[in-house]
Short mmCIF file of C-alpha atoms in Angstrom, two decimals:
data_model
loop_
_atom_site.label_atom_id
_atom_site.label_comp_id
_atom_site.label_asym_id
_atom_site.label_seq_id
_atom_site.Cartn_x
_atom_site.Cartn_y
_atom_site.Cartn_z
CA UNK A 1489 5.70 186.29 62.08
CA UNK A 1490 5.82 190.31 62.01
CA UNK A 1491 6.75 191.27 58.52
CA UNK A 1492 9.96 193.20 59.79
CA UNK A 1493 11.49 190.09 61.03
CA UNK A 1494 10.62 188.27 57.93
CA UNK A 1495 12.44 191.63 56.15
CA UNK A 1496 15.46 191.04 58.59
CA UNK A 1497 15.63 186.90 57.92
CA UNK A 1498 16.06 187.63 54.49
CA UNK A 1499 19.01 189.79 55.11
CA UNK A 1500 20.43 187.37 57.63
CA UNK A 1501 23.88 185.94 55.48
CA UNK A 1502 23.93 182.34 56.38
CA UNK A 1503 27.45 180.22 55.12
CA UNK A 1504 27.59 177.72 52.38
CA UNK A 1505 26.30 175.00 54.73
CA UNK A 1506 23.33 177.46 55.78
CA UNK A 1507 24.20 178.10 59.08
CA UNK A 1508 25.15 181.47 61.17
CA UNK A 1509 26.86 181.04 64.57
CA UNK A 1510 24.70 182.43 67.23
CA UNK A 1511 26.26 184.13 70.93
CA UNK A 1512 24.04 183.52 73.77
CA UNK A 1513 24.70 185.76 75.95
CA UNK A 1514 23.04 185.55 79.97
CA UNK A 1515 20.44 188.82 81.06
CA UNK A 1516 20.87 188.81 84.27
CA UNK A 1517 24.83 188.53 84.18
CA UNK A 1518 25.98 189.37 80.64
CA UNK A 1519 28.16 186.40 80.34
CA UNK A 1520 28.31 184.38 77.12
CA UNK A 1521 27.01 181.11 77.58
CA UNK A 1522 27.46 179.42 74.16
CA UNK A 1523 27.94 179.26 70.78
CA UNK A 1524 25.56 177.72 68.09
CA UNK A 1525 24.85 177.70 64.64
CA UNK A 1526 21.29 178.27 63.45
CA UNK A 1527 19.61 177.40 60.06
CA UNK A 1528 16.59 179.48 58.96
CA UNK A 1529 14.42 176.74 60.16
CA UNK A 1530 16.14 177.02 63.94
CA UNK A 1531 15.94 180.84 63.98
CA UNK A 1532 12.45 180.94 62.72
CA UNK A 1533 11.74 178.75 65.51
CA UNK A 1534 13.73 181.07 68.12
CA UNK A 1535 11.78 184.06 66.81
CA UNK A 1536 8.56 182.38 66.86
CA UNK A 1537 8.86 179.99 70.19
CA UNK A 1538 10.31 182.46 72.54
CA UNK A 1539 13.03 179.72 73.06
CA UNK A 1540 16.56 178.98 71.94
CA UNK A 1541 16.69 176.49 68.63
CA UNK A 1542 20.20 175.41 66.50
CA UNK A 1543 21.10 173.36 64.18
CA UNK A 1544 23.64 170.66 65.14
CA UNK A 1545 25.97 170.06 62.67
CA UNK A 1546 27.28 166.68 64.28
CA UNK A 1547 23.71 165.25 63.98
CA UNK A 1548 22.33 167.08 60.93
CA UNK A 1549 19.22 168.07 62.71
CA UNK A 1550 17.30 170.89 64.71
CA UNK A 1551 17.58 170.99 68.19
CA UNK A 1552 15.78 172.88 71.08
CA UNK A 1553 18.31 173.80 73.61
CA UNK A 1554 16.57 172.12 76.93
CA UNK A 1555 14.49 169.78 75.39
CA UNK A 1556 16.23 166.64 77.18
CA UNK A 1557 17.98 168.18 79.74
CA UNK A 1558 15.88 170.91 80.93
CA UNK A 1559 18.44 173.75 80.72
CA UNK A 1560 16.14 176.16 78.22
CA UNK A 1561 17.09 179.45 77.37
CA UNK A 1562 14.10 181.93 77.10
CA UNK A 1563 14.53 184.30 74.68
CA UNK A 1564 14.85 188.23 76.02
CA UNK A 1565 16.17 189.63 72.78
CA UNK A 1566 17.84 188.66 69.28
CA UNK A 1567 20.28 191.23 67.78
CA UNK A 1568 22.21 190.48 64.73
CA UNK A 1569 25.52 192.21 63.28
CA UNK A 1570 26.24 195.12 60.72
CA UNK A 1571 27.28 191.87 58.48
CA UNK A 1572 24.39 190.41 59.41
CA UNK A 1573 26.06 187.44 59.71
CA UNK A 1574 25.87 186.57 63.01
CA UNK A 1575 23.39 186.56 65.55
CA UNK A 1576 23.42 187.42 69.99
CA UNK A 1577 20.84 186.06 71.94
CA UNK A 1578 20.07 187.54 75.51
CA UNK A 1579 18.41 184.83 77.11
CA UNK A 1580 17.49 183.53 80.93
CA UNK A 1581 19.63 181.00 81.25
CA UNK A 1582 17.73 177.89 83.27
CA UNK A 1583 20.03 175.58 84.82
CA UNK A 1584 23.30 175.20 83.22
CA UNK A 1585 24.31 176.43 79.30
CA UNK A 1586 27.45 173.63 79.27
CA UNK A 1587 27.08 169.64 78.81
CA UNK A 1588 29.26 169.36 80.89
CA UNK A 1589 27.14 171.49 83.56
CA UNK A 1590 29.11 174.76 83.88
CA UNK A 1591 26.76 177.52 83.98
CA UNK A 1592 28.35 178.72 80.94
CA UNK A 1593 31.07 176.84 78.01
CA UNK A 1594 33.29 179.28 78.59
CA UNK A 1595 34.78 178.15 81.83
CA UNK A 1596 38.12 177.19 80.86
CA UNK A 1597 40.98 180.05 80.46
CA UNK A 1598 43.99 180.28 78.80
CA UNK A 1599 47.01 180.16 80.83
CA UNK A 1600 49.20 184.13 80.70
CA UNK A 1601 52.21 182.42 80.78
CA UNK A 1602 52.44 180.22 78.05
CA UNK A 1603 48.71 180.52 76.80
CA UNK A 1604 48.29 176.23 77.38
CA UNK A 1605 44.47 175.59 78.49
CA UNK A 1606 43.97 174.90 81.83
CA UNK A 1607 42.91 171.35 81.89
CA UNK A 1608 41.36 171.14 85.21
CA UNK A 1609 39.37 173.83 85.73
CA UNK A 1610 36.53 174.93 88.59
CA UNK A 1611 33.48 174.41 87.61
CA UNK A 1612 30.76 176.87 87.96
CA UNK A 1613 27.13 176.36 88.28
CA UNK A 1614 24.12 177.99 88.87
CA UNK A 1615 21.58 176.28 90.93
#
């Protein structure tokens, strides 16, 4: 790894659990697609792979966004904040970003009215 990102990983302020939530944000369209949390381990592995890594906190354990299902995100760019406490990703998005396979998670709105969730929203998704 190039010695400035080495430099910046050092800087990077990761939370009492060792994580920092990562925005993945879509090139071509700008949309957020997700949020993650990354160890040191996971963006080391972003850096280095050219792919998307995280750390889930439900299972514990590094995962490679696209490794079962397909969907990968290649890396275009990594930013991080003037906190340096959290991290964007501008990645091609292949396939869908969501589980539940919405091009993005961020498919559901609030409601203007009475700011309830929509519960039944139209899914979106990119072929």
């Amino acid at each position: 790894m190039k010695q400035e990102n080495e430099e910046i990983l050092n800087q990077i302020k990761y939370d009492e659990k060792g994580l920092v939530p990562a925005v993945i944000q879509d090139y071509d369209s700008g949309r957020v697609l997700m949020l993650g949390y990354m160890n040191e381990e996971s963006l080391r592995l972003t850096i280095t792979t050219g792919r998307t890594w995280f750390f889930s906190r439900s299972r514990q354990k590094l995962w490679n966004k696209g490794e079962t299902s397909g969907h990968f995100q290649n890396v275009k760019k990594i930013s991080y904040d003037c906190d340096c406490d959290t991290i964007l990703v501008i990645a091609e998005q292949i396939g869908a970003a969501c589980h539940t396979g919405n091009f993005s998670c961020f498919y559901r709105d609030f409601k203007p009215e009475d700011t309830a969730c929509v519960p039944e929203c139209e899914t979106e998704k990119k072929s």
